[in-house]
mmCIF file of C-alpha atoms in Angstrom:
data_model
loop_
_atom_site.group_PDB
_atom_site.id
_atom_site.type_symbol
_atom_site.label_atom_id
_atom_site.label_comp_id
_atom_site.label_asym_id
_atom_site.label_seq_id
_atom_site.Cartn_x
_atom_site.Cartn_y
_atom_site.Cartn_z
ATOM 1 C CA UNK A 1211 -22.308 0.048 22.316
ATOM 2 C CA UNK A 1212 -23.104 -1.697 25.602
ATOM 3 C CA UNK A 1213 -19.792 -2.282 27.856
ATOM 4 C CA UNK A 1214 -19.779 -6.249 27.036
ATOM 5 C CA UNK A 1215 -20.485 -5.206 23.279
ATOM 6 C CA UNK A 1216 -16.926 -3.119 23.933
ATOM 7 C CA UNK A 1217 -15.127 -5.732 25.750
ATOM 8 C CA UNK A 1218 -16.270 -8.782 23.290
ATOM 9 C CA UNK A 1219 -14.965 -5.882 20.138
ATOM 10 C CA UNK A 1220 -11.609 -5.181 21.991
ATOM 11 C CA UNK A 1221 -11.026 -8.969 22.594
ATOM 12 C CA UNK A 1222 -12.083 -9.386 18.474
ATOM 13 C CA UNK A 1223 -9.315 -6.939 17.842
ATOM 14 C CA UNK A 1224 -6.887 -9.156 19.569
ATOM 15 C CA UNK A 1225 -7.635 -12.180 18.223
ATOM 16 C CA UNK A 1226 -7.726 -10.775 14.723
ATOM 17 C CA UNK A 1227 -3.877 -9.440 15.382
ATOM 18 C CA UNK A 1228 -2.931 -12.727 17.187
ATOM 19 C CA UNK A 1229 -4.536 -15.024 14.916
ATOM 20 C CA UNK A 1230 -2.327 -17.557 12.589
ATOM 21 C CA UNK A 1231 -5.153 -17.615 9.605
ATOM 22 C CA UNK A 1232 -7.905 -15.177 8.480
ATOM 23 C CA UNK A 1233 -10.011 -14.611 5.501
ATOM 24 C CA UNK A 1234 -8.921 -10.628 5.652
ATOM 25 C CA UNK A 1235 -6.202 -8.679 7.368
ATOM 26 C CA UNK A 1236 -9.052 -6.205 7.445
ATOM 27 C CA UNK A 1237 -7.859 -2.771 8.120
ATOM 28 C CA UNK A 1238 -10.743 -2.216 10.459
ATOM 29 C CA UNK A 1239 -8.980 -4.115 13.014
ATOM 30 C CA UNK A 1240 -5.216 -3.212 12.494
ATOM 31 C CA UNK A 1241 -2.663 -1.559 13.904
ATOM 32 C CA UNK A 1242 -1.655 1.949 13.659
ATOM 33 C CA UNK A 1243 2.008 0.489 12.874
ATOM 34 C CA UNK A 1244 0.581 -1.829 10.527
ATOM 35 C CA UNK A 1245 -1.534 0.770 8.607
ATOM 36 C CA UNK A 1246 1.350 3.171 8.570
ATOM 37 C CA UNK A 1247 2.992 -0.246 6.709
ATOM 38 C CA UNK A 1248 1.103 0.550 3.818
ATOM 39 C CA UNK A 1249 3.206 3.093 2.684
ATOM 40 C CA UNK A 1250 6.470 1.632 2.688
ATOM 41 C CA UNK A 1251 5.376 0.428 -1.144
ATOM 42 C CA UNK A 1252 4.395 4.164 -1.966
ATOM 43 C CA UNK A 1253 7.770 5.159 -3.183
ATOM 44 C CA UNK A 1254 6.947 2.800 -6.425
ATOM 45 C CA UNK A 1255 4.042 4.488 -7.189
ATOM 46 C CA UNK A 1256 5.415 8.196 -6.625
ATOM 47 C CA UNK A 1257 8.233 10.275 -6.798
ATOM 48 C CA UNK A 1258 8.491 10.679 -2.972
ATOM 49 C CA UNK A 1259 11.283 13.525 -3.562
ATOM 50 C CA UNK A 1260 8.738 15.564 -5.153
ATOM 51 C CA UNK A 1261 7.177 18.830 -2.893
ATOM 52 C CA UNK A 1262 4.286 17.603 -1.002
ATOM 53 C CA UNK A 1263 0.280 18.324 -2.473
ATOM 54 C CA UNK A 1264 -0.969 21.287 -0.747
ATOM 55 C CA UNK A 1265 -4.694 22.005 -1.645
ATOM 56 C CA UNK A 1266 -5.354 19.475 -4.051
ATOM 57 C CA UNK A 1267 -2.338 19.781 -6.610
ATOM 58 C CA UNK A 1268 0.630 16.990 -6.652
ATOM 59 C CA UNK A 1269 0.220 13.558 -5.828
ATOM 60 C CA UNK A 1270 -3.655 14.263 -5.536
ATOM 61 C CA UNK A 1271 -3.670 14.781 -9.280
ATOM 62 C CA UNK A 1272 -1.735 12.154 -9.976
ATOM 63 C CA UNK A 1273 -4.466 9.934 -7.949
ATOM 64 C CA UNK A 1274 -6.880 11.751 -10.049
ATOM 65 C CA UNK A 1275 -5.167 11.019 -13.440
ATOM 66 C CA UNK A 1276 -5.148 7.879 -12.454
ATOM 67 C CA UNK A 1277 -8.327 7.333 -11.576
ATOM 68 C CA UNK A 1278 -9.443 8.629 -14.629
ATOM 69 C CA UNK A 1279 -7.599 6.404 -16.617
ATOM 70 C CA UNK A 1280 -8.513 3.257 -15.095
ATOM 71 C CA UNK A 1281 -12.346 3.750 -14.841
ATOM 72 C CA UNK A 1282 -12.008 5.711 -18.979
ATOM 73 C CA UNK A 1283 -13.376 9.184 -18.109
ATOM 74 C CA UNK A 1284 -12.759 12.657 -19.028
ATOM 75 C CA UNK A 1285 -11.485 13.241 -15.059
ATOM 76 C CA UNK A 1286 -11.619 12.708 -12.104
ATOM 77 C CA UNK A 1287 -11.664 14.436 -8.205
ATOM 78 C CA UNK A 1288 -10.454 13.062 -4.869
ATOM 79 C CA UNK A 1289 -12.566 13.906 -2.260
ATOM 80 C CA UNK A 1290 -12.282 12.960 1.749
ATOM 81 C CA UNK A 1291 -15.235 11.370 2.341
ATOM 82 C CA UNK A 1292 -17.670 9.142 -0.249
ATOM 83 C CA UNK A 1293 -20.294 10.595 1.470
ATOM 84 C CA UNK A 1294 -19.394 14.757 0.359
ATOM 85 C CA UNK A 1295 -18.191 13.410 -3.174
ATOM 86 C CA UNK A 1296 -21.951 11.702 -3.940
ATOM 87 C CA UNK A 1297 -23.794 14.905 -2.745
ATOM 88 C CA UNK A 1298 -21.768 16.633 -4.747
ATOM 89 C CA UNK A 1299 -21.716 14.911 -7.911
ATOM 90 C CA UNK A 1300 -25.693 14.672 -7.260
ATOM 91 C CA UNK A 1301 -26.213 18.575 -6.765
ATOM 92 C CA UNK A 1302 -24.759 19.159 -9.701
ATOM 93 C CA UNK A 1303 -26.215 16.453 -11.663
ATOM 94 C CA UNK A 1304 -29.647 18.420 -10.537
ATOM 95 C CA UNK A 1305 -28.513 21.984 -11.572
ATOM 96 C CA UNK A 1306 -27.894 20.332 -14.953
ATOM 97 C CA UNK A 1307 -31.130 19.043 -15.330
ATOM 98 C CA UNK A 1308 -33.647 20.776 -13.205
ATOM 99 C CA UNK A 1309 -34.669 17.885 -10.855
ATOM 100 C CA UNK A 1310 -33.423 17.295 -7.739
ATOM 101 C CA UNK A 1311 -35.126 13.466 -7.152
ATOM 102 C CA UNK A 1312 -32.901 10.956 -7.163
ATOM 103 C CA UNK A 1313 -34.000 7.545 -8.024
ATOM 104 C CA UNK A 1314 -32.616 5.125 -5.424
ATOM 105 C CA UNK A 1315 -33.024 1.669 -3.662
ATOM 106 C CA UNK A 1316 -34.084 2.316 0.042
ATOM 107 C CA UNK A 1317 -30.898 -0.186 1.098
ATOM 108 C CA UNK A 1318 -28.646 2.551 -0.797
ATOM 109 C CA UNK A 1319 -25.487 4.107 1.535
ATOM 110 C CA UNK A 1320 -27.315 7.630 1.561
ATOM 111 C CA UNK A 1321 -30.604 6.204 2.586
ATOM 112 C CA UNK A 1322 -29.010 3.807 5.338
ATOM 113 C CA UNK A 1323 -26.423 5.423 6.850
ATOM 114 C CA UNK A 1324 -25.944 9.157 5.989
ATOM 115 C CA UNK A 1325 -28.489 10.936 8.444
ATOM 116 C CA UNK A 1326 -30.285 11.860 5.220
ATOM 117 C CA UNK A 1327 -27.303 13.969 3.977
ATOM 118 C CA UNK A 1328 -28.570 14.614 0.856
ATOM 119 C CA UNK A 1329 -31.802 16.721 1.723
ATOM 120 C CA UNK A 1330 -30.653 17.992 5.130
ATOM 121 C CA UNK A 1331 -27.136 19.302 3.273
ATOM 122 C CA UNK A 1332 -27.650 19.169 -0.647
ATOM 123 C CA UNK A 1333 -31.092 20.079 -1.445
ATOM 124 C CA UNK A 1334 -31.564 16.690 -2.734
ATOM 125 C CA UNK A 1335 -34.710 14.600 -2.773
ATOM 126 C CA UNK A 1336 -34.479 10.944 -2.591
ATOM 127 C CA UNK A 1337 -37.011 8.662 -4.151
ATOM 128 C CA UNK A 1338 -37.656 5.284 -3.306
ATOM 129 C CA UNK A 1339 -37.794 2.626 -6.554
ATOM 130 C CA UNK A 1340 -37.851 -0.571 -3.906
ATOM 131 C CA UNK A 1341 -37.175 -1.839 -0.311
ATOM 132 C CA UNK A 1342 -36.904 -5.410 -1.672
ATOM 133 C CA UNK A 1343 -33.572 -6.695 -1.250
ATOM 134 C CA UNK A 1344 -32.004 -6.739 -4.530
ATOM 135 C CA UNK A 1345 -31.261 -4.803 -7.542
ATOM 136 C CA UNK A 1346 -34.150 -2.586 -9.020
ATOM 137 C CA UNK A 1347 -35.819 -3.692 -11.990
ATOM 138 C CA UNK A 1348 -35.651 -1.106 -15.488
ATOM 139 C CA UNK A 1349 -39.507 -1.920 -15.008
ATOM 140 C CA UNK A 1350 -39.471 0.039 -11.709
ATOM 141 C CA UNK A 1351 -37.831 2.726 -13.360
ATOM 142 C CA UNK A 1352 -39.562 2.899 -15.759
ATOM 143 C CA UNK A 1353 -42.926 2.678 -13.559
ATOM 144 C CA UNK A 1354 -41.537 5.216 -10.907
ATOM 145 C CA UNK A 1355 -45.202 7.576 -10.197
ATOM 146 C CA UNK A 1356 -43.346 10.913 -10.596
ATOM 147 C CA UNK A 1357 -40.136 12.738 -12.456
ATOM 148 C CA UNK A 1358 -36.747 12.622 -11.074
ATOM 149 C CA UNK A 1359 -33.287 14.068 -12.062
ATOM 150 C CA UNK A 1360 -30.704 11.099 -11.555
ATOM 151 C CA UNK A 1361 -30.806 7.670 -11.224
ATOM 152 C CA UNK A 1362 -28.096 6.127 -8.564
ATOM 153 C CA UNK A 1363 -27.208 2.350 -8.332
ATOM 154 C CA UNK A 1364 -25.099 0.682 -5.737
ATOM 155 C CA UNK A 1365 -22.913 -1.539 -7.145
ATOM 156 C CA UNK A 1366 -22.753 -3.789 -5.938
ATOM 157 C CA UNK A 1367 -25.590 -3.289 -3.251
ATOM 158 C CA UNK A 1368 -24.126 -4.069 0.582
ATOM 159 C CA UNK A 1369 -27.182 -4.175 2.775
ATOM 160 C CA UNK A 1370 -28.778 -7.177 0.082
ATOM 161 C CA UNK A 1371 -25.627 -8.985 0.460
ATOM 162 C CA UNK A 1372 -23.478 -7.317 -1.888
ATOM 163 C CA UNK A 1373 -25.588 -8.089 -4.684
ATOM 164 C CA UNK A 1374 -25.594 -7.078 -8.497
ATOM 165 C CA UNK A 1375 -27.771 -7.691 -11.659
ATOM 166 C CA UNK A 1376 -26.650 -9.215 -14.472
ATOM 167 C CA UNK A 1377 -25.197 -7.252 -17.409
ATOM 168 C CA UNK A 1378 -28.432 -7.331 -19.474
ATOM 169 C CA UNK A 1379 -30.281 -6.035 -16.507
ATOM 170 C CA UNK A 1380 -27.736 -3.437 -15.818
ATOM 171 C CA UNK A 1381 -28.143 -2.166 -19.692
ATOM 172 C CA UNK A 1382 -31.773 -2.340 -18.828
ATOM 173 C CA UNK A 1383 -32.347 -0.047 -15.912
ATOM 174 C CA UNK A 1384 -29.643 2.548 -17.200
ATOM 175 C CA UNK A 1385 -31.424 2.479 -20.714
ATOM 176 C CA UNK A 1386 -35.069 2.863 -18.517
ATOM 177 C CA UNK A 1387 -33.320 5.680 -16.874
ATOM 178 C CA UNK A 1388 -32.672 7.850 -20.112
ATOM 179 C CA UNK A 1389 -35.828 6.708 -21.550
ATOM 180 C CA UNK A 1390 -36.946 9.550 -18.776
ATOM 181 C CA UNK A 1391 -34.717 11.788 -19.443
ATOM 182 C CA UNK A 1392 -32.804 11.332 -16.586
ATOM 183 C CA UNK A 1393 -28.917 11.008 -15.847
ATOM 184 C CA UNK A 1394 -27.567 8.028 -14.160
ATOM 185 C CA UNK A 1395 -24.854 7.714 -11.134
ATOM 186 C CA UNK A 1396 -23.223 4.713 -9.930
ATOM 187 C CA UNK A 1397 -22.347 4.616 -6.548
ATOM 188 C CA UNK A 1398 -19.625 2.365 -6.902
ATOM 189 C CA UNK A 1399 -17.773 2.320 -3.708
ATOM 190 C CA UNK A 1400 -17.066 -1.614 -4.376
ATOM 191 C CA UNK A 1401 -17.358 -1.301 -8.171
ATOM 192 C CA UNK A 1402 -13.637 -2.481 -8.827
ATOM 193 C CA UNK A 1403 -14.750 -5.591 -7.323
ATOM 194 C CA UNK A 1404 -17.639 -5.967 -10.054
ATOM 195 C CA UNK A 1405 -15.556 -6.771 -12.983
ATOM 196 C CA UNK A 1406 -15.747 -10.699 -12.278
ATOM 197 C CA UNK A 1407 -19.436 -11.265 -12.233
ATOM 198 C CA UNK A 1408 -19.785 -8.584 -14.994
ATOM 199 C CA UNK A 1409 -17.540 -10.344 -17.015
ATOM 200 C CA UNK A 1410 -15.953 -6.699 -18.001
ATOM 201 C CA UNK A 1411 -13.018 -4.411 -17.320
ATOM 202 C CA UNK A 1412 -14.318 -1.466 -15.164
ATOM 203 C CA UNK A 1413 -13.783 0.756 -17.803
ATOM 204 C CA UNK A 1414 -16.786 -0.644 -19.326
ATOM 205 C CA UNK A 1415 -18.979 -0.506 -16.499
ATOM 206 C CA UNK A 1416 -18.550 2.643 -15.743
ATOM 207 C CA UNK A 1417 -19.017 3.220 -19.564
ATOM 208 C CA UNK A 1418 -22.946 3.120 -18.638
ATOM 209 C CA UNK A 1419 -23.352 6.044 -16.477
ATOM 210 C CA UNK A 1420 -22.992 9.931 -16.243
ATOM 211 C CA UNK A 1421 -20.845 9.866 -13.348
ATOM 212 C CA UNK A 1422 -19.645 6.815 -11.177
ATOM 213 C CA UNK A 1423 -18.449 7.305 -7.531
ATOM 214 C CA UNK A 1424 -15.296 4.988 -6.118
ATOM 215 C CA UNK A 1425 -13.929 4.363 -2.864
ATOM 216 C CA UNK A 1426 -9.987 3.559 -2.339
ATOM 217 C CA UNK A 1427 -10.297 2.011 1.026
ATOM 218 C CA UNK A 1428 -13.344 -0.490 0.745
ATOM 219 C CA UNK A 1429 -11.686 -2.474 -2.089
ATOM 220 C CA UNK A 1430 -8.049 -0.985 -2.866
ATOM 221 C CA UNK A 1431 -7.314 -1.012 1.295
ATOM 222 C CA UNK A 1432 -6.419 2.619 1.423
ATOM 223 C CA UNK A 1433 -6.638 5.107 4.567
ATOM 224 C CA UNK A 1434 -9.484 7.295 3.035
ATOM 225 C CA UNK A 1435 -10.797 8.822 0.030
ATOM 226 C CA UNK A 1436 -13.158 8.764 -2.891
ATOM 227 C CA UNK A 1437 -13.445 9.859 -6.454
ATOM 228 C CA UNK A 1438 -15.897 11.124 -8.911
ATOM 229 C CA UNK A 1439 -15.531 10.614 -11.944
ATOM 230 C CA UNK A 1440 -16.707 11.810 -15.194
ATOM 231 C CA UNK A 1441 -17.388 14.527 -17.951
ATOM 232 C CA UNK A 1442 -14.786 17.339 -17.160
ATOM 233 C CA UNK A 1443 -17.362 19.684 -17.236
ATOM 234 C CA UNK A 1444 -18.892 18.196 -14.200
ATOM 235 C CA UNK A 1445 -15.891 17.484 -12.367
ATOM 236 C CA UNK A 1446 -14.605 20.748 -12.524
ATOM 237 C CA UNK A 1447 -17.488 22.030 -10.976
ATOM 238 C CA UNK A 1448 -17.370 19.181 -8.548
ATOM 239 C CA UNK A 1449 -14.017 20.926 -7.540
ATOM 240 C CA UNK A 1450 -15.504 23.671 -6.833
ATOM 241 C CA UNK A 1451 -18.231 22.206 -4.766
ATOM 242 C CA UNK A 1452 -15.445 20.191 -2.977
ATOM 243 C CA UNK A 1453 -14.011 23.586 -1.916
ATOM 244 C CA UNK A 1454 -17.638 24.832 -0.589
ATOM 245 C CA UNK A 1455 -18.369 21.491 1.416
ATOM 246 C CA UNK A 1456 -14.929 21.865 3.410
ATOM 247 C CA UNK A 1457 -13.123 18.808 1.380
ATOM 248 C CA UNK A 1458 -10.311 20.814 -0.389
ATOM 249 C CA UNK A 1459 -7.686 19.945 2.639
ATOM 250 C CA UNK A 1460 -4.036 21.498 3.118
ATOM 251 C CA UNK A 1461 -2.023 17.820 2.670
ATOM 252 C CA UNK A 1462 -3.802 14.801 1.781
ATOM 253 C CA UNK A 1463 -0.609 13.251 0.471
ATOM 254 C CA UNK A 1464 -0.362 10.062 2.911
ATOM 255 C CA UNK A 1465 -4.106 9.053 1.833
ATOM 256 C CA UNK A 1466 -3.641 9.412 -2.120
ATOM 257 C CA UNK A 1467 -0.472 7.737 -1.801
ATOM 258 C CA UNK A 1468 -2.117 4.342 -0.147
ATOM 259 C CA UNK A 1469 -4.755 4.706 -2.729
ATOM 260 C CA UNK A 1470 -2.180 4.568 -5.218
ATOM 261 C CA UNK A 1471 -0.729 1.998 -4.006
ATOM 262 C CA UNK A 1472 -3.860 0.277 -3.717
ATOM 263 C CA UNK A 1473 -4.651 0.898 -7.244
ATOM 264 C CA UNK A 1474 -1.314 -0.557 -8.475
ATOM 265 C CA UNK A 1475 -1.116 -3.665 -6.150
ATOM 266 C CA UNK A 1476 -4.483 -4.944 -4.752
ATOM 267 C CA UNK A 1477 -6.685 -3.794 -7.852
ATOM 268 C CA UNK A 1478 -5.438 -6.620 -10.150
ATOM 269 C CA UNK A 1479 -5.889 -9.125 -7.385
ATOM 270 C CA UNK A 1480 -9.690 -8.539 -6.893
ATOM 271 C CA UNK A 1481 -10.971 -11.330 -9.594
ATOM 272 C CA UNK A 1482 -8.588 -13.512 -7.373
ATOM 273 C CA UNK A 1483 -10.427 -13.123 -4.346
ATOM 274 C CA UNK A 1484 -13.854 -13.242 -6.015
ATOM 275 C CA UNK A 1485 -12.913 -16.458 -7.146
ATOM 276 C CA UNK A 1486 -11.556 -17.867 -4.251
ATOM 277 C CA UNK A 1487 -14.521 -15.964 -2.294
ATOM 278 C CA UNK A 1488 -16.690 -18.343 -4.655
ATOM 279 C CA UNK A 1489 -14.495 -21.240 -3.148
ATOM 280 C CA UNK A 1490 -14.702 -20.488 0.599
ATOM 281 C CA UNK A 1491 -18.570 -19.959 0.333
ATOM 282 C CA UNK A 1492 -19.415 -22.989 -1.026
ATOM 283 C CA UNK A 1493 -16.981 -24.662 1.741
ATOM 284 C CA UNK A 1494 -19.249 -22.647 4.071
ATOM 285 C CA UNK A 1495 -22.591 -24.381 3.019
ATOM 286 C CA UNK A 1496 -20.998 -27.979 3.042
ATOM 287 C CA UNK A 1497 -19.632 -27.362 6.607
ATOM 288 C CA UNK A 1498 -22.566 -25.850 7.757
ATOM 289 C CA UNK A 1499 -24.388 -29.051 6.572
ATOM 290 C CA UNK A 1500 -21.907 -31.480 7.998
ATOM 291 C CA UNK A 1501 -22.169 -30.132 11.201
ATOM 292 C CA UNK A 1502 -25.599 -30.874 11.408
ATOM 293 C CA UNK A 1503 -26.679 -27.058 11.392
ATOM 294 C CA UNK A 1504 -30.302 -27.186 11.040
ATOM 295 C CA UNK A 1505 -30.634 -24.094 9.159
ATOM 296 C CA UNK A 1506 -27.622 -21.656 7.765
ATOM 297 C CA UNK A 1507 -27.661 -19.733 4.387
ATOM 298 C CA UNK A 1508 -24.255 -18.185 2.088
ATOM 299 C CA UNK A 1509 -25.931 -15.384 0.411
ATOM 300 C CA UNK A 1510 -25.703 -15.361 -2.161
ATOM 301 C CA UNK A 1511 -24.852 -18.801 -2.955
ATOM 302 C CA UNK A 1512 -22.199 -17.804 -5.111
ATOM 303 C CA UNK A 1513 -20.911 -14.449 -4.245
ATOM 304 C CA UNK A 1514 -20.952 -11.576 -6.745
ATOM 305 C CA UNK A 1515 -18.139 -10.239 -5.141
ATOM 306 C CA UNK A 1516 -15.282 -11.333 -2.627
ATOM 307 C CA UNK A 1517 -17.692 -10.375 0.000
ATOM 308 C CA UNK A 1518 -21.015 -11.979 0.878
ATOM 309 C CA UNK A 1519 -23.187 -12.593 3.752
ATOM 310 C CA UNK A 1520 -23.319 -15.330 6.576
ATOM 311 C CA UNK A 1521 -26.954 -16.089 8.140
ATOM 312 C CA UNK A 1522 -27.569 -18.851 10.944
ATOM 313 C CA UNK A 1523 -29.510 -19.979 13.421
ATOM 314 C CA UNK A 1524 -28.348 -18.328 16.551
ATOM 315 C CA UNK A 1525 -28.848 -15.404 18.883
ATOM 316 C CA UNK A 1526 -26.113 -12.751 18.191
ATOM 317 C CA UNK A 1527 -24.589 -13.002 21.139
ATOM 318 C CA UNK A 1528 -23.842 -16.646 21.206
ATOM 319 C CA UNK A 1529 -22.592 -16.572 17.793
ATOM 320 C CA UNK A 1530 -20.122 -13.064 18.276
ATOM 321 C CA UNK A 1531 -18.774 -15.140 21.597
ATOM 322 C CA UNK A 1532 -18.222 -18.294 19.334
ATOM 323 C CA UNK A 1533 -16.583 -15.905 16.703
ATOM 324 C CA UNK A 1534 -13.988 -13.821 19.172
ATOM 325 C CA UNK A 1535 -13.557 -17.244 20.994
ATOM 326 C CA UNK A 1536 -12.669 -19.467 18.180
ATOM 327 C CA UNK A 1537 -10.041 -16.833 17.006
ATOM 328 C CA UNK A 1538 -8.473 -16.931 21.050
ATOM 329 C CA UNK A 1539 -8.487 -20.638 20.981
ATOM 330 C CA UNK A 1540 -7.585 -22.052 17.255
ATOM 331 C CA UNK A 1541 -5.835 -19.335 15.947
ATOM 332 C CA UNK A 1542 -8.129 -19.594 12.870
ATOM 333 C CA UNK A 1543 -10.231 -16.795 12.655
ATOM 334 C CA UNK A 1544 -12.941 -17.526 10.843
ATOM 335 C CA UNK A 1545 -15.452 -15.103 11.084
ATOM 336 C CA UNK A 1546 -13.898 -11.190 11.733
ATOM 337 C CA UNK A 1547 -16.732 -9.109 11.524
ATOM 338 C CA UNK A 1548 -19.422 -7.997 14.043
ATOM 339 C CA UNK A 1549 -22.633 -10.305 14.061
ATOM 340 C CA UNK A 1550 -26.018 -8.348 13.229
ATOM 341 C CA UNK A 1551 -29.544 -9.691 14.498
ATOM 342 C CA UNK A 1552 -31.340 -11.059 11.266
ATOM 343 C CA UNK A 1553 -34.610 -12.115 13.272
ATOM 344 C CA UNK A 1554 -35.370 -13.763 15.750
ATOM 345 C CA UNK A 1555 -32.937 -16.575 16.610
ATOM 346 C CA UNK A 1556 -31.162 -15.612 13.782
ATOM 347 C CA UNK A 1557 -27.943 -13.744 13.367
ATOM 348 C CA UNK A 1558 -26.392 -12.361 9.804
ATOM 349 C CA UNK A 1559 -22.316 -11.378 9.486
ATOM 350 C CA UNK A 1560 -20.216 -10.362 6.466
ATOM 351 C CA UNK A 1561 -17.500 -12.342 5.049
ATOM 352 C CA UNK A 1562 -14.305 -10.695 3.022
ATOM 353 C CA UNK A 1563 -12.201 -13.122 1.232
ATOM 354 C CA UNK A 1564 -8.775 -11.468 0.891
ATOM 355 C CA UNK A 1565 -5.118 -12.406 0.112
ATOM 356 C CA UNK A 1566 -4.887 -14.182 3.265
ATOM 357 C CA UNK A 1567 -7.666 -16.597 2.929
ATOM 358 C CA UNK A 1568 -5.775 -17.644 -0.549
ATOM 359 C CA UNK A 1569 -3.846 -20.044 1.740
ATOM 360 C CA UNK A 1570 -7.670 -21.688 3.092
ATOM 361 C CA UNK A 1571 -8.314 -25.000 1.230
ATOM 362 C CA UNK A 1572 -12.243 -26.071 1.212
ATOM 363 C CA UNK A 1573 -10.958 -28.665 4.142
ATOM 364 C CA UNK A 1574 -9.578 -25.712 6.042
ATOM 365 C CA UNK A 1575 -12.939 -23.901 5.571
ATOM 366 C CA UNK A 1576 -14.862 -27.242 6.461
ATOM 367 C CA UNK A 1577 -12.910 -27.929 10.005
ATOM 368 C CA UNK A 1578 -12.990 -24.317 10.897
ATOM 369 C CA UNK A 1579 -17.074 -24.333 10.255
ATOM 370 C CA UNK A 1580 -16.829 -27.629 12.696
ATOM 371 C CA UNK A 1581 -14.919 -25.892 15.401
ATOM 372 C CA UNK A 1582 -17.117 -23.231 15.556
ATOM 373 C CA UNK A 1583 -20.202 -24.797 15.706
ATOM 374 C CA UNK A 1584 -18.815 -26.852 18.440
ATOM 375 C CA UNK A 1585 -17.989 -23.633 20.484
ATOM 376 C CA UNK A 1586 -21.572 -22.528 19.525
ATOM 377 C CA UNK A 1587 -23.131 -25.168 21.192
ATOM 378 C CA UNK A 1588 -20.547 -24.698 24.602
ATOM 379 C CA UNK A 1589 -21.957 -20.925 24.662
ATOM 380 C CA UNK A 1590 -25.295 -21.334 24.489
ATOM 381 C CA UNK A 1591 -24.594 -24.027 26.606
ATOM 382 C CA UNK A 1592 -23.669 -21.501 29.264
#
């Protein structure tokens, strides 16, 4: 990160603290006394009197029973990181059936952002069904050129803007997928988030694969973690593969306890926010439109989940200064997130829709859109 990248970041984080209204308190840019917050709920999900977890017993079992409940699986293990608990669940996936290809879109975590984990540490070997960005098809399944193991959707899919099929579709490609004889794995780091567009509790999504992967701190706001779940034949091995890759840890108590608590209090709120998510993105377009923007995009148009992406017509510098500037001046903070070059002259960022935005009217959204584009044109200005 270049120095001004730094400064314009640090200044972002003080904004984000300072500001009066947001569409997240994300926990990206909190405090460590306001993430330590978190836990003053914990004692109503847990017996805080209890002995502490040491090596994966305790209140990481309870997390895990949990878990398992919700999503309507056999088990369930915690695991540190999403990225270990996918390579694991994968590996063993592959000693089941003799394959280790994994079917995959090349926007997937693993293939983005994982230093290609899963063949330089697992043994793994990704296949490519698409690049495009959206979901892939049960007819590029079924069409894939050569034999592979497991089939892994991201659900929804981040790097296409959070995107996911329909149900049909989703019956589709996971039917394609045992048509070939092959397992299938959701990498559902965001799938509590799903059940809106799905129209379905998550038990019933997950109800369509092998094995389903879940982060608590992407959706649930949690310090950590991730969970497979599944058959209990496969997550007991999965334990034992957790041990091997370094995740079995002596305390983990003050992470499963904020997933806990995330489970019990933010979990029911998600169809909330991907309503009001809905609400705030088409406020986006209109203001976008009333400013006299020749050219911005909400993708997609209505979000799948309470996140989505922002693309307009500026460099990414102008439109990060706007951002952090709007924040220091308004104290409406309307875009949190860093700004990513989508072309050129063009610049992409993420929105999350949260509890706080709740309070954000369409009018709110519309003079917010106004201000900013007016501090657009003073940077570039500049």
């Amino acid at each position: 990160m270049s120095e001004a990248a730094l400064k314009r970041y640090e200044r972002r984080q003080v904004a984000h603290r300072a500001a009066e209204r947001v569409l997240a308190r994300t926990s990206a840019l909190a405090t460590v006394r306001e993430r330590l917050a978190l836990l003053d709920a914990a004692g109503d999900v847990y017996d805080l009197d209890r002995t502490a977890d040491m090596y994966g017993n305790g209140v990481v079992e309870t997390l895990e029973e949990r878990t398992a409940a919700v999503l309507g699986t056999e088990a369930a293990a915690f695991f540190p990181t999403g990225t270990m608990a996918q390579q694991v669940a994968l590996r063993c996936w592959a000693a089941r059936t003799g394959n280790p290809a994994v079917a995959l879109h090349a926007l997937s975590h693993p293939e983005m952002y994982e230093r290609h984990a899963f063949s330089q540490v697992s043994g793994l070997r990704p296949v490519r069904l698409t690049s495009e960005p959206r979901q892939p098809t049960a007819e590029e399944v079924r069409g894939l050129d050569e034999p592979f193991g497991a089939l892994m959707l991201e659900l929804p899919l981040r790097e296409a803007g959070f995107l996911l099929p329909s149900w049909e579709e989703l019956e589709e490609v996971t039917g394609a997928a045992r048509g070939r004889e092959a397992v299938v794995h959701f990498d559902g780091a965001r799938l509590w988030e799903s059940t809106a567009h799905f129209g379905r509790p998550v038990d019933e999504i997950a109800a369509l694969a092998d094995s389903v992967y879940v982060s608590y701190y992407k959706s649930l706001g949690a310090y950590g973690g991730a969970a497979i779940a599944g058959p209990a034949a496969l997550i007991d091995e999965a334990k034992a593969w957790r041990h091997r890759y370094g995740g079995q840890l002596f305390q983990q108590f003050p992470t499963a306890l904020s997933a806990l608590v995330g489970l019990e209090r933010e979990l029911p709120r998600l169809p909330e926010y991907v309503r009001h998510a809905r609400v705030v993105a088409a406020a986006l377009r209109e203001g976008f439109a009333a400013a006299g923007v020749p050219w911005a995009r909400v993708h997609p148009e209505e979000p799948h989940t309470h996140e989505f992406q922002v693309w307009l017509p500026y460099e990414v510098d102008v439109a990060a200064e706007a951002a952090v500037r709007q924040g220091e001046q308004t104290g409406a903070l309307l875009f949190a997130r860093a700004w990513d070059r989508g072309g050129p002259g063009l610049a992409v960022t993420e929105i999350e829709v949260r509890a706080a935005a709740l309070e954000w009217t369409a009018d709110d959204v519309h003079g917010a859109v106004a201000d900013f584009v007016g501090l657009v044109e003073k940077v570039a200005r500049e």
